[in-house]
PDB file of C-alpha atoms and ligand atoms in Angstrom:
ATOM      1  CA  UNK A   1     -33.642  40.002 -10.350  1.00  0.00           C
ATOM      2  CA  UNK A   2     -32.018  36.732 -10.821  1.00  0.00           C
ATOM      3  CA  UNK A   3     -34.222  33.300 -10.131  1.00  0.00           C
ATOM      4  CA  UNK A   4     -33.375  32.937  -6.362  1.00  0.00           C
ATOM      5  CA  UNK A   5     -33.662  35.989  -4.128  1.00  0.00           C
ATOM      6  CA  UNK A   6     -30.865  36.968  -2.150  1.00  0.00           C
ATOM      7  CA  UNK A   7     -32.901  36.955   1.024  1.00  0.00           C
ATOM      8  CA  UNK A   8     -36.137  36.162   1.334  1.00  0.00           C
ATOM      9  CA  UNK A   9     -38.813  36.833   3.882  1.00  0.00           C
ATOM     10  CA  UNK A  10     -41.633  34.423   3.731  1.00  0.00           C
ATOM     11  CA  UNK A  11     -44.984  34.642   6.152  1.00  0.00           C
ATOM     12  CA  UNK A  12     -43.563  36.385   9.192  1.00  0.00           C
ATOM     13  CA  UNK A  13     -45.150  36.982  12.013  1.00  0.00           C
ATOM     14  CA  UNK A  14     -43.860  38.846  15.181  1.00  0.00           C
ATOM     15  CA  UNK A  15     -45.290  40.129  18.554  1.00  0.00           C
ATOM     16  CA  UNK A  16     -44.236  41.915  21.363  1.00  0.00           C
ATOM     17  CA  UNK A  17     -47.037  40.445  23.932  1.00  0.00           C
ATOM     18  CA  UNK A  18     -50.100  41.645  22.919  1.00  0.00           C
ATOM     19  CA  UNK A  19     -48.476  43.813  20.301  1.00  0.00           C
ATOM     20  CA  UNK A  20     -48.776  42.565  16.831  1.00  0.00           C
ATOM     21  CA  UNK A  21     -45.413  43.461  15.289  1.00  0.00           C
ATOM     22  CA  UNK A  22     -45.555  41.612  11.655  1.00  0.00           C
ATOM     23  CA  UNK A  23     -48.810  39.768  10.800  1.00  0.00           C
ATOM     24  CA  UNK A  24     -47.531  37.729   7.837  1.00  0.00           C
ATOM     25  CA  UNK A  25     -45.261  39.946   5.522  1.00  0.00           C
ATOM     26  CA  UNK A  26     -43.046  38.326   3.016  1.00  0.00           C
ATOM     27  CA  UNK A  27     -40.924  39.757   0.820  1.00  0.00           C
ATOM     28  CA  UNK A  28     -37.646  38.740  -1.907  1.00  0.00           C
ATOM     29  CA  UNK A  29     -34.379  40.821  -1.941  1.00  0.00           C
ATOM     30  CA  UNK A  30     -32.476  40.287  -5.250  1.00  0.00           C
ATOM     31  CA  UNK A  31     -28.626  40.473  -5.078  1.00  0.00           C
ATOM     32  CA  UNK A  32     -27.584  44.225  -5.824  1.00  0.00           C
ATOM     33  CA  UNK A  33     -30.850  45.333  -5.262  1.00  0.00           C
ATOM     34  CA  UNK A  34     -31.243  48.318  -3.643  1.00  0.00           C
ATOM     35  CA  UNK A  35     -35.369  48.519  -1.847  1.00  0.00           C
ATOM     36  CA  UNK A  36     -36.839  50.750   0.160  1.00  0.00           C
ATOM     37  CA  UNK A  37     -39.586  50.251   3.146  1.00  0.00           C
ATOM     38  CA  UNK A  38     -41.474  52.828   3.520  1.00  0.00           C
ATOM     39  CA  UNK A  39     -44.493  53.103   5.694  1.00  0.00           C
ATOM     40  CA  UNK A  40     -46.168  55.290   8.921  1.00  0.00           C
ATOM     41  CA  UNK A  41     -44.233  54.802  12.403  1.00  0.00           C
ATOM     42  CA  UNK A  42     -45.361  51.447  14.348  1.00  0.00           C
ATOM     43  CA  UNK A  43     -46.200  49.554  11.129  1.00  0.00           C
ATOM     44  CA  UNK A  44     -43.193  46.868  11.649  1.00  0.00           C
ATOM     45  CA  UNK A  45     -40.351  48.340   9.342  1.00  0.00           C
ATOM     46  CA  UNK A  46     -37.118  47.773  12.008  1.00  0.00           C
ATOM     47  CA  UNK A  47     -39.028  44.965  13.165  1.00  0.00           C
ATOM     48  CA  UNK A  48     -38.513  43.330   9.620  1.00  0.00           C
ATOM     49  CA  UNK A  49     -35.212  44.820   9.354  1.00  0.00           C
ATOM     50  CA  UNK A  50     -34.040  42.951  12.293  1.00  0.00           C
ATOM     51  CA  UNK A  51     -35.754  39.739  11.352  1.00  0.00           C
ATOM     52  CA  UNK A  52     -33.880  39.839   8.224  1.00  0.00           C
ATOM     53  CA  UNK A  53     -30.829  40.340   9.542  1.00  0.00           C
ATOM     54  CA  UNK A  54     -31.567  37.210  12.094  1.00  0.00           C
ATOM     55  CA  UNK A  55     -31.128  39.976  15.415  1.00  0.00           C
ATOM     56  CA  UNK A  56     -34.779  38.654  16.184  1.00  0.00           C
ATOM     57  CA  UNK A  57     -36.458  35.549  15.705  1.00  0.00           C
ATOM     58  CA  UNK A  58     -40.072  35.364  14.209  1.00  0.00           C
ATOM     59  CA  UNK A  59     -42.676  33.660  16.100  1.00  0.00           C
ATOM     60  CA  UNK A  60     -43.339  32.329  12.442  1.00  0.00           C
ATOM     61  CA  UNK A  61     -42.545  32.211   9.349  1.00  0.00           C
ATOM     62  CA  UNK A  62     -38.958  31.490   7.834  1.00  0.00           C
ATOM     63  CA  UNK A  63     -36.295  34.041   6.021  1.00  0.00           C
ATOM     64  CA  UNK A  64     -33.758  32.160   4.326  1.00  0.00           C
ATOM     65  CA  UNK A  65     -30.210  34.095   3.175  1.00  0.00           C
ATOM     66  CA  UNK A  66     -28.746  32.446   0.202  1.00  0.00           C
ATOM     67  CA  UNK A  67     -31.598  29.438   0.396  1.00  0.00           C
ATOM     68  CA  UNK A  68     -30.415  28.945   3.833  1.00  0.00           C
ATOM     69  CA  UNK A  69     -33.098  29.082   6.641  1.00  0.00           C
ATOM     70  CA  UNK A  70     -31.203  31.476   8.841  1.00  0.00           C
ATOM     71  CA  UNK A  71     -33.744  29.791  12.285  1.00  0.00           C
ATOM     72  CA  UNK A  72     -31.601  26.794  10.733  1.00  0.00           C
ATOM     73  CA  UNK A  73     -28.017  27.769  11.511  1.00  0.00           C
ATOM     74  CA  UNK A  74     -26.245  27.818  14.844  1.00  0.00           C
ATOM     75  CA  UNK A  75     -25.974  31.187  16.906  1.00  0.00           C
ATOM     76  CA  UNK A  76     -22.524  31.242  15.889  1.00  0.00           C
ATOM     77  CA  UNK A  77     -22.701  30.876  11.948  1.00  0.00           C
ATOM     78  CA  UNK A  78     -25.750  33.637  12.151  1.00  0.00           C
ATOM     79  CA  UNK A  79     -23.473  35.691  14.177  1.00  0.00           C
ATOM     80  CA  UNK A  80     -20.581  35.007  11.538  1.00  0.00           C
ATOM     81  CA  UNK A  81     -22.872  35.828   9.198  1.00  0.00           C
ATOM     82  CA  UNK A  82     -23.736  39.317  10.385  1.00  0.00           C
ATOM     83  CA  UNK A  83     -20.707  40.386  10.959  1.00  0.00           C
ATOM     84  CA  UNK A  84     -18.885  39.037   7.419  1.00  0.00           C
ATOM     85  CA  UNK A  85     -21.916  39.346   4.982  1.00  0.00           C
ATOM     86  CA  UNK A  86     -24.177  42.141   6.544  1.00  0.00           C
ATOM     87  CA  UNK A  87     -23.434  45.997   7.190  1.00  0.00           C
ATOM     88  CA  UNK A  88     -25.917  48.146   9.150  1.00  0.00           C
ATOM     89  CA  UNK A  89     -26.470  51.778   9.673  1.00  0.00           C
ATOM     90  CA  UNK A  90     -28.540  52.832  12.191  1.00  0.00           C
ATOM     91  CA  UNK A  91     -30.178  56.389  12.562  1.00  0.00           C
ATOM     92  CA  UNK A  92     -28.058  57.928  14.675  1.00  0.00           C
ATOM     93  CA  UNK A  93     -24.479  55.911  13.734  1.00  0.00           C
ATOM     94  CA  UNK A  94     -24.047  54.121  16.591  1.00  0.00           C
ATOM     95  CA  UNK A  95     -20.029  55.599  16.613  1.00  0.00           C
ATOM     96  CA  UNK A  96     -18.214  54.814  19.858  1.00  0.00           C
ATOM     97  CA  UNK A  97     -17.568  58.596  20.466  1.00  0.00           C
ATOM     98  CA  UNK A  98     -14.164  57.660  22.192  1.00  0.00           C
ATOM     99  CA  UNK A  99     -12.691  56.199  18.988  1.00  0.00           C
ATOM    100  CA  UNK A 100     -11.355  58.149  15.593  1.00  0.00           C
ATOM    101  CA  UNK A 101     -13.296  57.830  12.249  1.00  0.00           C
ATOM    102  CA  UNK A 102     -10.259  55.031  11.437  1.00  0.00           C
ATOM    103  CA  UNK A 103     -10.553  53.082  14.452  1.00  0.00           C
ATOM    104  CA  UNK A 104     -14.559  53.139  14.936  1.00  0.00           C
ATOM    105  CA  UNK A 105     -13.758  51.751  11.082  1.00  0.00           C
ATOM    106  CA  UNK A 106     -11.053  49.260  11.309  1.00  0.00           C
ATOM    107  CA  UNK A 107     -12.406  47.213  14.782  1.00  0.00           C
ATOM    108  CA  UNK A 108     -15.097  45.840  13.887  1.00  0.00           C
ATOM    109  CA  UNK A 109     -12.280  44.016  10.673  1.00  0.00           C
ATOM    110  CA  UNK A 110      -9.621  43.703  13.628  1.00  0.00           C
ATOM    111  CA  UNK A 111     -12.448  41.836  15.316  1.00  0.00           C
ATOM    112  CA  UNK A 112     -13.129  39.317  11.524  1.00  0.00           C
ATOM    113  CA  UNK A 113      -9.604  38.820  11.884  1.00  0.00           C
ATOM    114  CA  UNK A 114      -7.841  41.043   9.569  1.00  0.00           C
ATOM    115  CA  UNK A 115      -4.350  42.352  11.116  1.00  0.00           C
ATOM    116  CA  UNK A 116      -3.937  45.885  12.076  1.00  0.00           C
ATOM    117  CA  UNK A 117      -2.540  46.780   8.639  1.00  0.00           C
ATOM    118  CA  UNK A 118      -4.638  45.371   6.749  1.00  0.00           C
ATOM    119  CA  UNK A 119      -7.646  46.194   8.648  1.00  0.00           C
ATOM    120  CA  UNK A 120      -6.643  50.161   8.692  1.00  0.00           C
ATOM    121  CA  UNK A 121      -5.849  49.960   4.558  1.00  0.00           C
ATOM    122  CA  UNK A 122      -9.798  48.870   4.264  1.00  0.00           C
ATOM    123  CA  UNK A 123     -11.191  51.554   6.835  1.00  0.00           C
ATOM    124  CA  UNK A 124      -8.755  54.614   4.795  1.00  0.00           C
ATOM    125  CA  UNK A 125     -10.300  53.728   1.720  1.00  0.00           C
ATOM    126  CA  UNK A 126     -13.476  53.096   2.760  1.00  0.00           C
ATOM    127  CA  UNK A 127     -13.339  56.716   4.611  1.00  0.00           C
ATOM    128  CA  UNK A 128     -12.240  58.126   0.869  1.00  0.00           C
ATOM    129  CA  UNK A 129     -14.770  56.335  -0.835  1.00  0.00           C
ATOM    130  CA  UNK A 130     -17.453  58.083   1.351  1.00  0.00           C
ATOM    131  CA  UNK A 131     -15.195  61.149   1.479  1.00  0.00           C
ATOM    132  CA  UNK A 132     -14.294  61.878   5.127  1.00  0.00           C
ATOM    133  CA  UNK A 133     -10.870  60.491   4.754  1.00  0.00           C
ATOM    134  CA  UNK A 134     -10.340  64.351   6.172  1.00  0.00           C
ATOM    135  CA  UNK A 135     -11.819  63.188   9.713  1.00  0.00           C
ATOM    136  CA  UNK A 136      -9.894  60.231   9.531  1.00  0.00           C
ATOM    137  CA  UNK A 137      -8.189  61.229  13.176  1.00  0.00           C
ATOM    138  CA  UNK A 138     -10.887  62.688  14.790  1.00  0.00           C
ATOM    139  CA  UNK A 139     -12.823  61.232  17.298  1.00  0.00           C
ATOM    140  CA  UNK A 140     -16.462  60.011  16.575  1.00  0.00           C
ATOM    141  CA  UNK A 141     -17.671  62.378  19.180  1.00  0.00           C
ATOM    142  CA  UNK A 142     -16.683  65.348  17.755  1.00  0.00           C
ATOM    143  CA  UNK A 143     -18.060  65.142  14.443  1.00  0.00           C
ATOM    144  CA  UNK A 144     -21.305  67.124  12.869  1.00  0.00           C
ATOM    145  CA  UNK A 145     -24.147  64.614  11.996  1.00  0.00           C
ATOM    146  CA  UNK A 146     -23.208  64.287   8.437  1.00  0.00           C
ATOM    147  CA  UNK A 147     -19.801  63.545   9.159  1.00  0.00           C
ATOM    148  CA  UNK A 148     -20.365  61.008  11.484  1.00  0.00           C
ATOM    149  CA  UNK A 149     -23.180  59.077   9.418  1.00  0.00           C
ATOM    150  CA  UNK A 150     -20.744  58.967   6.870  1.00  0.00           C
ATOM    151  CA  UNK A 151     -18.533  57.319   8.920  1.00  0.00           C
ATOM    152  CA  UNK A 152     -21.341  54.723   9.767  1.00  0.00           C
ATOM    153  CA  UNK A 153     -21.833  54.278   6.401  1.00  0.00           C
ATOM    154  CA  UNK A 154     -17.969  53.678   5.946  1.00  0.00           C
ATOM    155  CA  UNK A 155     -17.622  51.700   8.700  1.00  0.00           C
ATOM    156  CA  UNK A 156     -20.952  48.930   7.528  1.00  0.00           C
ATOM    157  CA  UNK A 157     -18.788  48.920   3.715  1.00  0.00           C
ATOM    158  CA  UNK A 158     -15.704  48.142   4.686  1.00  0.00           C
ATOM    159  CA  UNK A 159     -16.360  44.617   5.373  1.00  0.00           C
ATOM    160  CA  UNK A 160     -17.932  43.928   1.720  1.00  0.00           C
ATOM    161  CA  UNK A 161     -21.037  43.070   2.519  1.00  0.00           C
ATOM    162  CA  UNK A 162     -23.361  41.506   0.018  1.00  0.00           C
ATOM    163  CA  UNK A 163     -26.379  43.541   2.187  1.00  0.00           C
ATOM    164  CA  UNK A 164     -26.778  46.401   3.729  1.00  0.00           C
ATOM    165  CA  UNK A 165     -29.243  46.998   6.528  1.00  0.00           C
ATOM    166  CA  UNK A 166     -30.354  50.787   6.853  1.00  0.00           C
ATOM    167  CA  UNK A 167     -32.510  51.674   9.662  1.00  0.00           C
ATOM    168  CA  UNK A 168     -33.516  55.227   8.726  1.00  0.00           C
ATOM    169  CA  UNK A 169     -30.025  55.970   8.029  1.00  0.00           C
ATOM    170  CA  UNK A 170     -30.123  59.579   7.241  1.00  0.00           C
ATOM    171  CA  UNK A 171     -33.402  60.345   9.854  1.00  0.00           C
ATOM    172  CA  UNK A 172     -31.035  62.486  12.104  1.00  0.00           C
ATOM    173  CA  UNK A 173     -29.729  64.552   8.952  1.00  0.00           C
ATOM    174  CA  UNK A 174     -31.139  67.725   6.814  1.00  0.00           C
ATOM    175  CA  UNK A 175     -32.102  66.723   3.730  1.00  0.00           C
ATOM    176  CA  UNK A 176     -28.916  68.076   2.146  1.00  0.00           C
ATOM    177  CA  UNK A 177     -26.743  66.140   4.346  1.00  0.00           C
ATOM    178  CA  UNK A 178     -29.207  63.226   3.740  1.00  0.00           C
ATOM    179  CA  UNK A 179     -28.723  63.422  -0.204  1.00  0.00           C
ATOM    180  CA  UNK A 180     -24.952  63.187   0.248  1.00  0.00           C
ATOM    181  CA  UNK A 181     -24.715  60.126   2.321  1.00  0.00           C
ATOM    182  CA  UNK A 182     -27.573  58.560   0.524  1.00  0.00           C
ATOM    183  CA  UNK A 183     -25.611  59.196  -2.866  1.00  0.00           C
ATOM    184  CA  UNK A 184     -22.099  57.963  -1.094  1.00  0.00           C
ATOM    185  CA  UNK A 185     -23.981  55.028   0.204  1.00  0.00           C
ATOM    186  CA  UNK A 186     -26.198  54.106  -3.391  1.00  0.00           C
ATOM    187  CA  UNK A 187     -22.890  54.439  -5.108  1.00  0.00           C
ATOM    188  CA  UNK A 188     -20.601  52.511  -2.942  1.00  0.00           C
ATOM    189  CA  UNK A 189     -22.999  49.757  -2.508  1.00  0.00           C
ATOM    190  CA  UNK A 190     -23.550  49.459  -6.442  1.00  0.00           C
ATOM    191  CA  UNK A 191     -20.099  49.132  -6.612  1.00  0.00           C
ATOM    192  CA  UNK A 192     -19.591  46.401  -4.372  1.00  0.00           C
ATOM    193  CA  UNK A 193     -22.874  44.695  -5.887  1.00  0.00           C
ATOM    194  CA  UNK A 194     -24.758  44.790  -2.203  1.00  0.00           C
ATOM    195  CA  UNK A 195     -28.110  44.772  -1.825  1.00  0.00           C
ATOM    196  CA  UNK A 196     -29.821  47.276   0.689  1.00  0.00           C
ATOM    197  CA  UNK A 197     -32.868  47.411   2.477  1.00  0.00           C
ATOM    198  CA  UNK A 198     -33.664  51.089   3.489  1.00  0.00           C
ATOM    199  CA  UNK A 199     -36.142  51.893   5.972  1.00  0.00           C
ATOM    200  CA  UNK A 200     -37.484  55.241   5.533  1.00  0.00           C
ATOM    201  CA  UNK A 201     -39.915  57.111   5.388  1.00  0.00           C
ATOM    202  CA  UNK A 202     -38.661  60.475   3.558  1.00  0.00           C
ATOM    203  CA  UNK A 203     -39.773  59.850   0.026  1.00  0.00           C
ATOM    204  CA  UNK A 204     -36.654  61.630  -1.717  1.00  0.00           C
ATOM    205  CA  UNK A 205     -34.581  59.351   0.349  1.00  0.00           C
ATOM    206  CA  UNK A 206     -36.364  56.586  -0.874  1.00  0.00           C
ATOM    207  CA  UNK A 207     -35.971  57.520  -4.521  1.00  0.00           C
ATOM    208  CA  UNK A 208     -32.797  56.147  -4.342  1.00  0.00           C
ATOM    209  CA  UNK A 209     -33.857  52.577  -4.358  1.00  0.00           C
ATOM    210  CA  UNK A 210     -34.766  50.349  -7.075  1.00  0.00           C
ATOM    211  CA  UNK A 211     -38.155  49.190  -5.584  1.00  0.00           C
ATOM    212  CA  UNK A 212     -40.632  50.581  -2.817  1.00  0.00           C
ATOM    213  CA  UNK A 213     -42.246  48.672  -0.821  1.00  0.00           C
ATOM    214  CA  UNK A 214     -44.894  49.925   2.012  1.00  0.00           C
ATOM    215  CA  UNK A 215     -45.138  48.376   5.451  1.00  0.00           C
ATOM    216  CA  UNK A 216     -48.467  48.546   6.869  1.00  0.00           C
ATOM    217  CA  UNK A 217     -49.877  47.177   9.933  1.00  0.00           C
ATOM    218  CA  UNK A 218     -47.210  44.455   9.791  1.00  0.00           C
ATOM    219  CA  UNK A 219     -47.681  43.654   6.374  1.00  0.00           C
ATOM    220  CA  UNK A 220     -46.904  44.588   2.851  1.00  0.00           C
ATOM    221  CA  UNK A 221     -49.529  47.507   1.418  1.00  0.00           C
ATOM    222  CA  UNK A 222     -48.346  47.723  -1.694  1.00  0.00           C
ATOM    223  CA  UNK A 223     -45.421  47.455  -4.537  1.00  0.00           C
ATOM    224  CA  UNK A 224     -44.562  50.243  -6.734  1.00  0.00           C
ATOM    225  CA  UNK A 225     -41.509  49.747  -9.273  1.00  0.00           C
ATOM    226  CA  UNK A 226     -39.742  53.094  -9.638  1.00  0.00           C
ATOM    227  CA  UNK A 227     -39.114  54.353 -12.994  1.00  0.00           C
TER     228      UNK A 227
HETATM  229  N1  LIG B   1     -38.721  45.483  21.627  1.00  0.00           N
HETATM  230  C1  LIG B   1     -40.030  45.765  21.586  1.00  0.00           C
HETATM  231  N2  LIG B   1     -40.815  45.569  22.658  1.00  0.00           N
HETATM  232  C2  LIG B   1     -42.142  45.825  22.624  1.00  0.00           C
HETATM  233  N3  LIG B   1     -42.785  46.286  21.544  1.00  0.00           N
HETATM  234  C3  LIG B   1     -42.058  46.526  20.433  1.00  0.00           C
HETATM  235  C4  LIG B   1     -40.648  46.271  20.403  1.00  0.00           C
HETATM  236  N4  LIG B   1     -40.195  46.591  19.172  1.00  0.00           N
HETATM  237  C5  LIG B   1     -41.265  47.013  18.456  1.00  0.00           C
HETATM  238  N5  LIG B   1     -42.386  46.967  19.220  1.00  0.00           N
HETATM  239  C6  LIG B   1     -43.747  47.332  18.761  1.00  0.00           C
HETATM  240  O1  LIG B   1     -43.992  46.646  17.542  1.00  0.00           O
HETATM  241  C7  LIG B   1     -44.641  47.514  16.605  1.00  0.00           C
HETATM  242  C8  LIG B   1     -43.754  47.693  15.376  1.00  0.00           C
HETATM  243  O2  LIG B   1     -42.582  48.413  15.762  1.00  0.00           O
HETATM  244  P1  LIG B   1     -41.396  48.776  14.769  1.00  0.00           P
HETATM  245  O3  LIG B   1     -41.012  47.569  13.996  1.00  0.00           O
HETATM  246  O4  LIG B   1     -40.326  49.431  15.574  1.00  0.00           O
HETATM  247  O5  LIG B   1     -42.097  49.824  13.792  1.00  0.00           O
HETATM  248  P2  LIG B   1     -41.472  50.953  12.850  1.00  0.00           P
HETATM  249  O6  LIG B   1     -40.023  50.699  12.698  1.00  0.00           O
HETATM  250  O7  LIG B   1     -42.248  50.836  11.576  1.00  0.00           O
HETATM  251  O8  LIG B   1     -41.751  52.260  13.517  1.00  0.00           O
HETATM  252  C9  LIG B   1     -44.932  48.796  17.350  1.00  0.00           C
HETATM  253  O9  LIG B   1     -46.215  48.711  17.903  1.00  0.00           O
HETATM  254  C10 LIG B   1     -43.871  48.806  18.446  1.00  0.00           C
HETATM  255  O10 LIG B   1     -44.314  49.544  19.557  1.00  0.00           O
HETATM  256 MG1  LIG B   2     -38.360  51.892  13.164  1.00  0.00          MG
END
């Protein structure tokens, strides 16, 4: 990992009321590197995941993106952010069923500010990359599981993200299914040099990563380098 961490959580704390969420976790995400939270259900992982991302706001604490505070910039330059420098993949793909594989793609790059060529020449080879370029046409909500996470996973590369935010992304997938999009994503993201952050808490998914790290009661349990 280089000197400076790519993004860094330092001391956060979070609550939802009375519900301790995070009770001081920090943690350092080199660039390219690829870490996986692991811990029971409750302990705080999507809770961090969003407070990374700068979706939520913790009560305390700071995570800064590239040295930057992100509680430091303006709505609209952590919303820029998000959507030019982050990808996410949620458990269940969050597709609009409506919408082709190419479209549910290209809009959110239509929506940067790419035209419609060159927004559709990203979302074809990102679909080949993760190798559904044969679902290309067909609607989101017509898909098996697999196809459509791979979509998801398409659809949060296409942008070139420098991280990836994966919120159980292979949770609603059998473990076969779950090995191929966790290879497609691994692979695609190493070749782009993003970092990811993988919630998870299947422990061959979470072989994939570089590090583990385990989430308990709102705070870091324990780090384990994988070998
Ligand atoms: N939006 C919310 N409103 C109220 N409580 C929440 C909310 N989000 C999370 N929590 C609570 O915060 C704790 C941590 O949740 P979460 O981060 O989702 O854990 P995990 O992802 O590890 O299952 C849990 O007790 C959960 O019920
Ligand atoms: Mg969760």
């Amino acid at each position: 990992m280089s000197a400076e961490p790519l993004l860094e959580a330092i001391d956060l704390h979070k609550r939802f009321g009375a519900t301790p969420a995070l009770d001081g976790l920090s943690l350092a995400i080199g660039g390219g590197e690829i870490v996986a939270v692991l811990g029971p259900s409750g302990s705080g992982k999507s809770t961090l995941l969003l407070c990374l991302a700068g979706i939520l706001l913790a009560d305390d604490g700071e995570v800064h993106y590239r040295g930057r505070s992100l509680a430091e910039l303006s709505d609209g330059v952590r919303t820029r952010l998000r959507r030019d420098e982050f990808g996410f993949v949620f458990q269940f793909g969050q597709l609009v069923p409506e919408l082709t594989a190419v479209d549910n793609v290209s809009l959110p790059l239509r929506l940067a500010g790419l035209t419609r060529r060159a927004a559709i020449a990203r979302a074809d080879d990102a679909l080949t990359r993760l190798a559904v370029d044969d679902v290309r046409d067909k609607r989101a909500g017509e898909m098996s599981g697999g196809q459509g996470q791979r979509v998801a996973v398409a659809r949060a590369l296409a942008s070139g993200p420098r991280v990836i935010f994966a919120d159980e992304p292979t949770g609603s997938l059998d473990s076969a299914n779950g090995e191929v999009v966790m290879e497609l994503l691994v692979s695609a993201a190493r070749d782009q040099g993003a970092s990811i952050i993988l919630v998870t808490h299947e422990p061959q998914i979470a072989a994939y990563a570089d590090r583990e790290v385990v989430v308990r009661d709102g705070r870091l349990a324990e780090v384990a380098a994988i070998t």
